[in-house]
Short mmCIF file of C-alpha atoms and ligand atoms in Angstrom, two decimals:
data_model
loop_
_atom_site.label_atom_id
_atom_site.label_comp_id
_atom_site.label_asym_id
_atom_site.label_seq_id
_atom_site.Cartn_x
_atom_site.Cartn_y
_atom_site.Cartn_z
CA MET S 156 -53.22 -150.09 -93.69
CA GLU S 157 -49.51 -149.51 -93.07
CA LYS S 158 -47.42 -152.54 -92.11
CA LYS S 159 -45.83 -152.17 -88.70
CA LEU S 160 -42.05 -151.81 -88.61
CA TRP S 161 -42.07 -154.16 -85.63
CA GLY S 162 -44.64 -156.58 -87.13
CA GLY S 163 -42.40 -159.66 -87.52
CA ARG S 164 -43.52 -161.67 -84.53
CA PHE S 165 -47.21 -160.82 -84.81
CA SER S 166 -49.79 -163.02 -86.53
CA GLU S 167 -52.68 -160.56 -86.51
CA GLY S 168 -53.08 -156.84 -87.03
CA THR S 169 -53.37 -154.42 -84.15
CA ASP S 170 -56.83 -153.79 -82.76
CA GLN S 171 -58.11 -150.45 -83.97
CA PHE S 172 -58.76 -149.36 -80.41
CA VAL S 173 -55.19 -150.14 -79.42
CA GLU S 174 -53.89 -148.16 -82.35
CA GLU S 175 -55.94 -145.15 -81.29
CA PHE S 176 -55.15 -145.55 -77.64
CA THR S 177 -51.41 -145.97 -77.96
CA GLU S 178 -50.59 -143.54 -80.75
CA SER S 179 -48.64 -140.42 -79.93
CA VAL S 180 -47.97 -138.98 -83.35
CA SER S 181 -50.91 -136.60 -82.99
CA PHE S 182 -48.82 -134.68 -80.45
CA ASP S 183 -45.22 -135.89 -80.64
CA LYS S 184 -44.92 -134.72 -84.23
CA GLU S 185 -43.87 -131.52 -82.50
CA LEU S 186 -40.52 -133.31 -82.07
CA ALA S 187 -40.17 -134.14 -85.77
CA LEU S 188 -37.31 -131.82 -86.66
CA TYR S 189 -35.37 -132.77 -83.55
CA ASP S 190 -35.92 -136.43 -84.32
CA ILE S 191 -34.53 -135.93 -87.82
CA LYS S 192 -31.58 -134.01 -86.47
CA GLY S 193 -30.82 -136.93 -84.14
CA SER S 194 -31.22 -139.45 -86.95
CA ILE S 195 -28.90 -137.56 -89.29
CA ALA S 196 -26.19 -137.44 -86.62
CA HIS S 197 -26.69 -141.14 -85.93
CA ALA S 198 -26.52 -142.09 -89.62
CA ARG S 199 -23.37 -140.02 -90.18
CA MET S 200 -21.75 -141.73 -87.21
CA LEU S 201 -22.77 -145.20 -88.45
CA GLY S 202 -21.15 -144.41 -91.80
CA LYS S 203 -17.99 -142.98 -90.34
CA GLN S 204 -17.56 -145.94 -88.01
CA GLY S 205 -18.06 -148.36 -90.92
CA ILE S 206 -21.10 -149.88 -89.19
CA ILE S 207 -23.03 -149.25 -92.39
CA PRO S 208 -21.45 -148.37 -95.76
CA GLN S 209 -20.67 -144.68 -96.17
CA GLU S 210 -22.83 -144.39 -99.29
CA ASP S 211 -25.81 -145.86 -97.43
CA ALA S 212 -25.35 -143.26 -94.72
CA GLU S 213 -25.35 -140.57 -97.38
CA LYS S 214 -28.56 -141.91 -98.94
CA ILE S 215 -30.20 -141.98 -95.53
CA ILE S 216 -29.14 -138.42 -94.75
CA LYS S 217 -30.36 -137.17 -98.11
CA GLY S 218 -33.70 -138.94 -97.61
CA LEU S 219 -34.08 -137.49 -94.12
CA GLU S 220 -33.36 -134.01 -95.43
CA GLU S 221 -36.10 -134.37 -98.01
CA ILE S 222 -38.52 -135.54 -95.34
CA LYS S 223 -37.55 -132.58 -93.22
CA LYS S 224 -38.46 -130.28 -96.06
CA GLU S 225 -41.80 -132.01 -96.57
CA ILE S 226 -42.59 -131.59 -92.88
CA GLU S 227 -41.58 -127.93 -92.88
CA GLU S 228 -43.74 -127.27 -95.89
CA GLY S 229 -46.68 -129.15 -94.41
CA ARG S 230 -46.58 -131.79 -97.16
CA PHE S 231 -45.82 -134.74 -94.89
CA GLU S 232 -48.65 -137.13 -94.19
CA TRP S 233 -48.74 -138.31 -90.56
CA LYS S 234 -50.33 -141.71 -89.94
CA LYS S 235 -51.73 -142.74 -86.58
CA GLU S 236 -51.33 -146.42 -87.36
CA LEU S 237 -47.58 -145.79 -87.43
CA GLU S 238 -47.78 -144.92 -83.75
CA ASP S 239 -45.34 -142.10 -83.19
CA VAL S 240 -43.21 -139.47 -84.83
CA HIS S 241 -40.19 -141.79 -84.99
CA MET S 242 -41.97 -144.62 -86.80
CA ASN S 243 -43.65 -142.22 -89.20
CA ILE S 244 -40.35 -140.74 -90.26
CA GLU S 245 -38.51 -144.06 -90.47
CA LYS S 246 -41.27 -145.62 -92.54
CA ALA S 247 -41.34 -142.62 -94.88
CA LEU S 248 -37.58 -142.92 -95.26
CA ILE S 249 -37.82 -146.58 -96.23
CA GLN S 250 -40.59 -145.77 -98.71
CA LYS S 251 -38.47 -143.01 -100.15
CA ILE S 252 -35.04 -144.66 -100.47
CA GLY S 253 -35.91 -148.35 -100.21
CA ASP S 254 -34.49 -151.06 -97.95
CA VAL S 255 -31.33 -149.14 -97.20
CA GLY S 256 -33.53 -146.83 -95.07
CA GLY S 257 -33.96 -149.80 -92.75
CA LYS S 258 -30.28 -149.47 -91.79
CA LEU S 259 -30.86 -146.20 -89.93
CA HIS S 260 -32.10 -147.94 -86.81
CA THR S 261 -28.89 -149.98 -86.46
CA GLY S 262 -27.46 -149.65 -82.96
CA ARG S 263 -30.35 -147.53 -81.78
CA SER S 264 -33.66 -147.99 -79.98
CA ARG S 265 -36.64 -145.72 -79.84
CA ASN S 266 -35.89 -145.51 -76.13
CA ASP S 267 -32.69 -143.54 -76.63
CA GLN S 268 -34.05 -141.92 -79.79
CA VAL S 269 -37.12 -140.37 -78.17
CA ILE S 270 -35.37 -138.87 -75.18
CA THR S 271 -32.62 -137.50 -77.43
CA ALA S 272 -35.17 -135.67 -79.55
CA PHE S 273 -36.99 -134.51 -76.43
CA ARG S 274 -33.81 -133.13 -74.89
CA LEU S 275 -32.94 -131.30 -78.12
CA TYR S 276 -36.41 -129.76 -78.08
CA LEU S 277 -36.13 -128.82 -74.41
CA LYS S 278 -32.71 -127.27 -74.88
CA GLU S 279 -34.08 -124.95 -77.51
CA GLU S 280 -37.25 -124.09 -75.63
CA THR S 281 -35.36 -123.48 -72.40
CA GLN S 282 -33.16 -121.04 -74.28
CA ASN S 283 -36.26 -119.39 -75.72
CA ILE S 284 -37.76 -119.02 -72.26
CA ILE S 285 -34.50 -117.52 -70.97
CA GLU S 286 -34.58 -114.96 -73.80
CA LEU S 287 -38.20 -114.06 -73.01
CA LEU S 288 -37.36 -113.63 -69.33
CA LYS S 289 -34.54 -111.29 -70.35
CA GLU S 290 -37.02 -109.14 -72.27
CA LEU S 291 -39.33 -109.07 -69.26
CA LYS S 292 -36.45 -108.02 -67.03
CA LYS S 293 -35.55 -105.23 -69.44
CA ALA S 294 -39.14 -104.00 -69.47
CA LEU S 295 -39.14 -103.93 -65.65
CA LEU S 296 -35.87 -102.02 -65.57
CA LYS S 297 -37.23 -99.46 -68.00
CA LYS S 298 -40.39 -99.03 -65.92
CA ALA S 299 -38.30 -98.74 -62.77
CA LYS S 300 -36.29 -95.92 -64.34
CA GLU S 301 -39.52 -94.09 -65.21
CA THR S 302 -41.02 -94.44 -61.74
CA VAL S 303 -38.26 -93.54 -59.30
CA ASP S 304 -40.11 -90.36 -58.41
CA ILE S 305 -43.49 -91.91 -57.73
CA VAL S 306 -44.32 -93.01 -54.22
CA MET S 307 -47.00 -95.52 -53.46
CA PRO S 308 -48.08 -97.46 -50.40
CA ALA S 309 -46.70 -100.96 -50.17
CA TYR S 310 -49.00 -103.49 -48.61
CA THR S 311 -48.82 -106.31 -46.15
CA HIS S 312 -52.01 -108.28 -45.57
CA LEU S 313 -53.33 -106.06 -48.37
CA GLN S 314 -53.36 -103.26 -45.79
CA ARG S 315 -51.41 -100.09 -46.45
CA ALA S 316 -48.07 -100.64 -44.76
CA GLN S 317 -45.29 -98.21 -45.66
CA PRO S 318 -44.56 -95.89 -48.58
CA ILE S 319 -42.13 -97.09 -51.21
CA ARG S 320 -40.89 -95.73 -54.48
CA LEU S 321 -42.79 -97.49 -57.25
CA ALA S 322 -39.49 -98.33 -58.93
CA HIS S 323 -38.65 -100.41 -55.86
CA TYR S 324 -41.64 -102.65 -56.62
CA PHE S 325 -40.58 -103.18 -60.24
CA LEU S 326 -37.04 -103.94 -59.12
CA ALA S 327 -38.40 -106.54 -56.70
CA TYR S 328 -39.98 -108.39 -59.61
CA LEU S 329 -36.81 -108.00 -61.62
CA GLU S 330 -35.00 -109.94 -58.88
CA ILE S 331 -37.73 -112.57 -58.87
CA TYR S 332 -37.69 -113.17 -62.63
CA ASN S 333 -33.93 -113.13 -62.57
CA ARG S 334 -33.99 -116.08 -60.19
CA ASP S 335 -36.47 -117.81 -62.50
CA GLU S 336 -34.00 -117.33 -65.33
CA GLU S 337 -31.15 -118.65 -63.20
CA ARG S 338 -33.18 -121.76 -62.42
CA PHE S 339 -33.74 -122.42 -66.12
CA ARG S 340 -30.04 -121.82 -66.83
CA ASP S 341 -29.09 -124.29 -64.18
CA THR S 342 -31.51 -126.91 -65.47
CA LEU S 343 -30.18 -126.35 -68.96
CA LYS S 344 -26.83 -127.82 -67.87
CA ARG S 345 -28.58 -131.08 -67.04
CA ILE S 346 -30.81 -131.05 -70.13
CA ASP S 347 -27.66 -130.64 -72.20
CA GLN S 348 -26.54 -134.28 -71.78
CA MET S 349 -26.93 -136.81 -74.55
CA PRO S 350 -28.72 -140.14 -74.10
CA LEU S 351 -28.24 -141.28 -77.73
CA GLY S 352 -26.16 -144.43 -77.98
CA SER S 353 -27.77 -146.04 -74.93
CA GLY S 354 -29.90 -148.39 -77.02
CA ALA S 355 -33.01 -149.84 -75.44
CA LEU S 356 -31.43 -149.74 -71.97
CA ALA S 357 -28.20 -151.70 -71.90
CA GLY S 358 -25.99 -149.96 -74.43
CA VAL S 359 -25.13 -150.97 -77.99
CA ASP S 360 -23.18 -153.89 -79.46
CA PHE S 361 -21.83 -151.95 -82.44
CA PRO S 362 -18.69 -149.80 -82.30
CA ILE S 363 -20.58 -146.51 -82.11
CA ASP S 364 -18.93 -143.15 -81.41
CA ARG S 365 -21.04 -141.25 -78.93
CA GLU S 366 -18.61 -138.35 -78.69
CA MET S 367 -19.12 -137.78 -82.39
CA THR S 368 -22.93 -137.69 -82.22
CA ALA S 369 -22.83 -135.50 -79.11
CA LYS S 370 -20.61 -133.02 -80.90
CA GLU S 371 -22.75 -133.01 -84.01
CA LEU S 372 -25.93 -132.50 -81.97
CA GLY S 373 -24.37 -129.82 -79.79
CA PHE S 374 -24.66 -131.69 -76.50
CA SER S 375 -22.01 -130.77 -73.94
CA GLU S 376 -21.83 -134.20 -72.37
CA VAL S 377 -22.57 -137.85 -73.07
CA MET S 378 -24.68 -139.60 -70.44
CA ARG S 379 -22.62 -142.14 -68.50
CA ASN S 380 -25.23 -144.82 -67.85
CA SER S 381 -27.54 -146.28 -70.49
CA MET S 382 -30.29 -147.27 -68.05
CA ASP S 383 -30.35 -143.81 -66.52
CA ALA S 384 -30.25 -142.24 -69.98
CA THR S 385 -33.31 -144.08 -71.30
CA ALA S 386 -35.44 -144.36 -68.15
CA SER S 387 -34.98 -141.09 -66.24
CA ARG S 388 -37.22 -138.08 -66.54
CA ASP S 389 -36.16 -136.16 -63.45
CA VAL S 390 -34.55 -133.44 -65.54
CA ILE S 391 -37.85 -132.94 -67.31
CA ILE S 392 -39.59 -132.74 -63.98
CA GLU S 393 -37.00 -130.17 -62.98
CA PHE S 394 -37.84 -128.15 -66.09
CA LEU S 395 -41.54 -128.32 -65.21
CA SER S 396 -40.75 -127.27 -61.65
CA ASP S 397 -38.89 -124.23 -62.99
CA ALA S 398 -41.90 -123.47 -65.17
CA ALA S 399 -44.32 -123.88 -62.27
CA ILE S 400 -42.28 -121.58 -60.02
CA CYS S 401 -41.91 -119.03 -62.80
CA ILE S 402 -45.60 -118.90 -63.57
CA SER S 403 -46.43 -118.71 -59.86
CA ASN S 404 -44.45 -115.47 -59.85
CA LEU S 405 -46.19 -114.21 -62.97
CA SER S 406 -49.53 -115.09 -61.42
CA ARG S 407 -48.72 -113.26 -58.24
CA GLN S 408 -47.71 -110.13 -60.10
CA SER S 409 -50.84 -110.42 -62.24
CA GLU S 410 -52.89 -110.27 -59.06
CA ASP S 411 -51.15 -107.02 -58.01
CA LEU S 412 -51.85 -105.40 -61.34
CA ILE S 413 -55.45 -106.62 -61.45
CA ILE S 414 -56.02 -105.00 -58.07
CA TRP S 415 -54.21 -101.82 -59.07
CA ASN S 416 -56.34 -101.65 -62.19
CA SER S 417 -59.62 -101.80 -60.23
CA THR S 418 -61.65 -98.61 -59.93
CA GLU S 419 -61.27 -98.82 -56.17
CA PHE S 420 -57.47 -98.66 -56.34
CA SER S 421 -57.08 -96.88 -59.65
CA PHE S 422 -53.29 -97.02 -59.48
CA VAL S 423 -52.65 -97.92 -63.13
CA GLU S 424 -54.13 -97.50 -66.53
CA LEU S 425 -53.74 -100.51 -68.83
CA PRO S 426 -53.57 -99.82 -72.56
CA ASP S 427 -56.75 -100.48 -74.54
CA LYS S 428 -54.99 -102.86 -76.87
CA LEU S 429 -54.10 -105.15 -73.97
CA THR S 430 -57.54 -105.26 -72.39
CA THR S 431 -60.93 -106.53 -73.47
CA GLY S 432 -64.49 -105.33 -73.16
CA SER S 433 -67.64 -106.88 -71.78
CA SER S 434 -70.39 -108.13 -74.07
CA ILE S 435 -73.03 -106.65 -71.76
CA MET S 436 -71.49 -103.92 -69.59
CA PRO S 437 -70.31 -101.05 -71.78
CA GLN S 438 -68.14 -99.43 -69.09
CA LYS S 439 -65.84 -102.41 -68.69
CA LYS S 440 -62.19 -102.67 -69.62
CA ASN S 441 -61.07 -106.00 -68.34
CA PRO S 442 -57.51 -107.12 -67.55
CA ASP S 443 -58.06 -110.51 -69.22
CA VAL S 444 -54.42 -111.10 -70.10
CA LEU S 445 -53.48 -110.86 -66.43
CA GLU S 446 -56.43 -112.98 -65.37
CA LEU S 447 -55.46 -115.66 -67.86
CA ILE S 448 -51.85 -115.68 -66.72
CA ARG S 449 -53.22 -116.24 -63.22
CA GLY S 450 -55.65 -118.87 -64.49
CA LYS S 451 -53.20 -120.72 -66.70
CA THR S 452 -50.95 -121.16 -63.69
CA GLY S 453 -53.23 -124.03 -62.76
CA ARG S 454 -52.38 -125.81 -66.01
CA VAL S 455 -48.65 -125.61 -65.45
CA TYR S 456 -48.93 -126.88 -61.87
CA GLY S 457 -51.04 -129.69 -63.33
CA ASP S 458 -48.35 -130.46 -65.90
CA LEU S 459 -45.75 -130.79 -63.15
CA VAL S 460 -47.94 -132.97 -60.96
CA ALA S 461 -48.85 -135.14 -63.98
CA LEU S 462 -45.24 -136.03 -64.71
CA LEU S 463 -44.34 -136.53 -61.06
CA THR S 464 -47.23 -138.96 -60.85
CA ILE S 465 -46.37 -140.72 -64.12
CA VAL S 466 -42.87 -141.64 -62.97
CA LYS S 467 -43.51 -142.44 -59.35
CA GLY S 468 -44.07 -146.18 -59.64
CA LEU S 469 -42.10 -147.05 -62.76
CA PRO S 470 -39.75 -150.01 -62.59
CA MET S 471 -36.36 -149.56 -64.22
CA ALA S 472 -35.90 -148.99 -67.20
CA TYR S 473 -38.13 -147.64 -70.03
CA ASN S 474 -41.90 -148.12 -69.77
CA ARG S 475 -44.50 -146.93 -72.22
CA ASP S 476 -45.93 -144.71 -69.49
CA LEU S 477 -43.11 -142.37 -70.38
CA GLN S 478 -44.81 -141.48 -73.62
CA GLU S 479 -47.10 -139.41 -71.39
CA ASP S 480 -44.22 -137.07 -70.58
CA LYS S 481 -44.68 -135.01 -73.72
CA GLU S 482 -48.06 -133.32 -73.65
CA PRO S 483 -47.52 -131.76 -70.20
CA VAL S 484 -44.20 -130.33 -71.35
CA PHE S 485 -45.59 -128.98 -74.64
CA ASP S 486 -48.45 -127.43 -72.71
CA ALA S 487 -46.18 -125.91 -70.07
CA VAL S 488 -43.82 -124.48 -72.71
CA ARG S 489 -46.63 -122.89 -74.69
CA THR S 490 -48.39 -121.56 -71.60
CA LEU S 491 -45.30 -120.17 -69.94
CA LYS S 492 -43.96 -118.48 -73.06
CA GLY S 493 -47.33 -116.83 -73.67
CA SER S 494 -47.55 -115.70 -70.07
CA ILE S 495 -44.08 -114.12 -70.07
CA ILE S 496 -44.84 -112.31 -73.32
CA GLY S 497 -48.18 -111.14 -71.93
CA MET S 498 -46.61 -109.80 -68.74
CA THR S 499 -43.86 -108.04 -70.72
CA LYS S 500 -46.43 -106.24 -72.86
CA ILE S 501 -48.45 -105.23 -69.80
CA ILE S 502 -45.38 -103.87 -67.99
CA GLU S 503 -44.33 -101.94 -71.10
CA GLY S 504 -47.81 -100.51 -71.70
CA MET S 505 -49.09 -99.75 -68.20
CA LYS S 506 -49.29 -96.15 -67.00
CA PRO S 507 -49.06 -95.50 -63.27
CA LYS S 508 -51.47 -92.90 -61.91
CA LYS S 509 -49.02 -90.90 -59.88
CA GLU S 510 -51.50 -88.73 -57.95
CA ASN S 511 -53.59 -91.63 -56.75
CA MET S 512 -50.55 -93.59 -55.67
CA GLU S 513 -49.07 -90.61 -53.91
CA LYS S 514 -52.29 -89.87 -52.08
CA ALA S 515 -52.60 -93.44 -50.89
CA ALA S 516 -48.96 -93.45 -49.77
CA GLY S 517 -49.66 -90.87 -47.07
CA GLY S 518 -51.97 -91.17 -44.08
CA PHE S 519 -51.50 -94.06 -41.73
CA ALA S 520 -48.82 -95.58 -43.97
CA LEU S 521 -46.60 -93.00 -42.23
CA ALA S 522 -47.38 -94.28 -38.73
CA THR S 523 -44.21 -96.38 -38.40
CA ASP S 524 -42.15 -93.29 -39.00
CA LEU S 525 -43.98 -91.33 -36.36
CA ALA S 526 -43.16 -94.12 -33.92
CA ASN S 527 -39.54 -94.09 -35.03
CA TYR S 528 -39.49 -90.33 -34.34
CA LEU S 529 -40.21 -91.08 -30.70
CA VAL S 530 -37.56 -93.81 -30.72
CA ARG S 531 -34.99 -91.28 -31.86
CA LYS S 532 -36.03 -89.14 -28.90
CA GLY S 533 -35.20 -91.98 -26.56
CA MET S 534 -38.51 -93.85 -26.20
CA PRO S 535 -38.30 -97.69 -26.46
CA PHE S 536 -39.82 -98.88 -29.75
CA ARG S 537 -42.53 -100.99 -28.13
CA LYS S 538 -43.78 -97.99 -26.16
CA ALA S 539 -43.61 -95.72 -29.21
CA HIS S 540 -45.63 -98.28 -31.19
CA HIS S 541 -48.31 -98.14 -28.49
CA VAL S 542 -48.40 -94.35 -28.38
CA VAL S 543 -48.78 -94.03 -32.15
CA GLY S 544 -51.41 -96.78 -32.08
CA GLN S 545 -53.42 -94.57 -29.75
CA ILE S 546 -53.00 -91.62 -32.12
CA VAL S 547 -54.26 -93.77 -35.01
CA ALA S 548 -57.28 -94.90 -32.97
CA TYR S 549 -58.05 -91.30 -31.99
CA LEU S 550 -57.87 -90.02 -35.59
CA THR S 551 -59.83 -92.96 -36.96
CA LYS S 552 -62.64 -92.24 -34.53
CA GLU S 553 -62.67 -88.65 -35.79
CA ASN S 554 -62.48 -89.84 -39.39
CA ARG S 555 -59.25 -87.93 -39.98
CA GLU S 556 -55.97 -88.66 -41.75
CA LEU S 557 -52.62 -88.65 -40.01
CA GLU S 558 -51.46 -85.49 -41.79
CA SER S 559 -54.26 -83.47 -40.20
CA ILE S 560 -52.88 -83.79 -36.68
CA THR S 561 -51.58 -80.70 -34.93
CA LEU S 562 -48.59 -80.39 -32.63
CA ASP S 563 -50.88 -79.72 -29.66
CA GLU S 564 -52.71 -82.94 -30.31
CA LEU S 565 -49.45 -84.88 -30.66
CA LYS S 566 -48.23 -83.52 -27.35
CA ARG S 567 -51.32 -84.92 -25.65
CA PHE S 568 -49.98 -88.39 -26.46
CA SER S 569 -46.31 -87.74 -25.67
CA ASP S 570 -44.36 -84.69 -24.62
CA LEU S 571 -41.42 -85.88 -26.73
CA PHE S 572 -43.18 -84.58 -29.86
CA GLU S 573 -41.87 -81.27 -31.13
CA GLU S 574 -42.42 -79.07 -34.17
CA ASP S 575 -40.22 -81.25 -36.47
CA ALA S 576 -42.52 -84.23 -35.92
CA LEU S 577 -44.91 -82.72 -38.42
CA ASN S 578 -42.22 -82.69 -41.12
CA ILE S 579 -42.13 -86.46 -41.06
CA LEU S 580 -45.63 -86.72 -42.37
CA ASN S 581 -44.64 -86.85 -46.04
CA PRO S 582 -44.38 -90.11 -47.98
CA TYR S 583 -41.32 -89.06 -50.01
CA SER S 584 -39.17 -88.23 -47.02
CA VAL S 585 -40.45 -91.32 -45.25
CA ALA S 586 -39.45 -93.53 -48.17
CA ASP S 587 -36.09 -91.83 -48.44
CA ALA S 588 -35.35 -92.39 -44.78
CA ARG S 589 -35.04 -96.11 -45.55
CA LYS S 590 -31.44 -95.98 -46.60
CA SER S 591 -30.42 -99.43 -45.38
CA TYR S 592 -28.92 -101.68 -48.03
CA GLY S 593 -31.82 -103.01 -50.11
CA GLY S 594 -34.16 -100.27 -48.86
CA THR S 595 -36.49 -98.02 -50.81
CA ALA S 596 -34.66 -94.67 -50.37
CA LYS S 597 -34.15 -92.94 -53.69
CA GLU S 598 -30.37 -93.34 -53.57
CA ARG S 599 -30.76 -97.06 -52.90
CA VAL S 600 -33.24 -97.45 -55.72
CA LEU S 601 -30.88 -95.65 -58.08
CA GLU S 602 -28.13 -98.01 -56.97
CA GLN S 603 -30.26 -101.01 -57.89
CA ILE S 604 -31.03 -99.46 -61.25
CA ARG S 605 -27.32 -99.02 -61.92
CA TYR S 606 -26.69 -102.63 -60.90
CA TRP S 607 -29.21 -103.93 -63.44
CA GLU S 608 -28.20 -101.49 -66.14
CA GLU S 609 -24.72 -102.94 -66.11
CA ARG S 610 -26.08 -106.47 -66.37
CA LEU S 611 -28.92 -106.08 -68.83
CA SER S 612 -27.34 -103.84 -71.45
N1 LIG N 118 -43.46 -142.95 -78.50
C1 LIG N 118 -42.62 -143.54 -77.53
C2 LIG N 118 -42.43 -142.58 -76.35
O1 LIG N 118 -42.78 -141.48 -76.50
C3 LIG N 118 -41.30 -143.85 -78.12
C4 LIG N 118 -40.57 -144.95 -77.42
C5 LIG N 118 -41.29 -146.23 -77.61
N2 LIG N 118 -40.52 -147.31 -77.13
C6 LIG N 118 -41.04 -148.51 -77.04
N3 LIG N 118 -40.26 -149.43 -76.59
N4 LIG N 118 -42.27 -148.79 -77.36
O2 LIG N 118 -41.97 -142.93 -75.31
#
């Protein structure tokens, strides 16, 4: 049994249940390298400030570097009875270099230590997520460039609405994921603030140099208030909110592609290597990656709600409840990164079925444009809408598509129709008529592509 580093005032050992119930090392060892990084900066600062002798600081740093290597090589033995990652490393240090290792925790508390390591971790993972979102955006841009000349119906209420160029759809998601990236970038500014040097909650009674540790750890700012620094988790909630919003977008796009991949739609072909088969039905090729992105969205929402709930009733300052902030974040990071990678691979590998999309883009998806034809001839839009509605009802009853209508038939509904009305009934020209800024006309789509090419290259 390991002796507790805080065991001085206790006359009996910790109940085994309590040890099991309160330990966090089984999951917070994920922070090990960040914890060591924080400790090395702290030790160097203690030495430089003369708070501990320089040579002690050097011994501590050397010991920590050895421990780091042991962890990286999987040789380090984690012990639950030592509670958390911080205590495991500190105890190993003392065992390695002797009593002088006990000087590391001078002018520091686990309360500022843990959130420093956590912020270092989050900084790195946020940057990783930003990089992955960039790759996804590039994949969307590439797909957009390949699909400018494919029209498809866009949907509202999952009913065919109006024809668009397929590229326009990909560019819509590029905008969406770009905002996700911006949100992470913005949060990164607030993650990038250093709590170290706040002690347990009230600050530190040694002449520490927080600017020095911040510089060494690569933090842009030092947190101004020690209670805030040790007790607040709103920035972590903000990160989880960004993650939840981002995966909601991934989930929504997954749903599109799952539908497009169905036999009924048959708008896309997903590559074999990104789909899975059924153990019973030989014909199946299932879009499991997309389904799991959609499904895992529930986890990330849960992670966000967990942390919101954990903090809601906490008195100032640190409370042990805050140890529960880690697993949701680790889970959200893993889940979101996997989901972005999955979506990127799907976008890169999917093949649109041009003919099917084109075919579906015609028919009643052109009805708005027929109404707008009448508007151009002077009919008020509301009236034109009604007239074309009657045409749709008439053709539907006859089980016919819009393109099959003749000029004579059109004239029965309005004498404003002339020969050129029939030219409208083509999804490409209909899409290209939407030249308003942000619209789906080819020239507008090419403009968007140029915009992103300049930014993503
Ligand atoms: N494992 C703890 C956590 O994650 C570290 C801080 C413990 N502080 C304390 N006063 N018991 O929050």
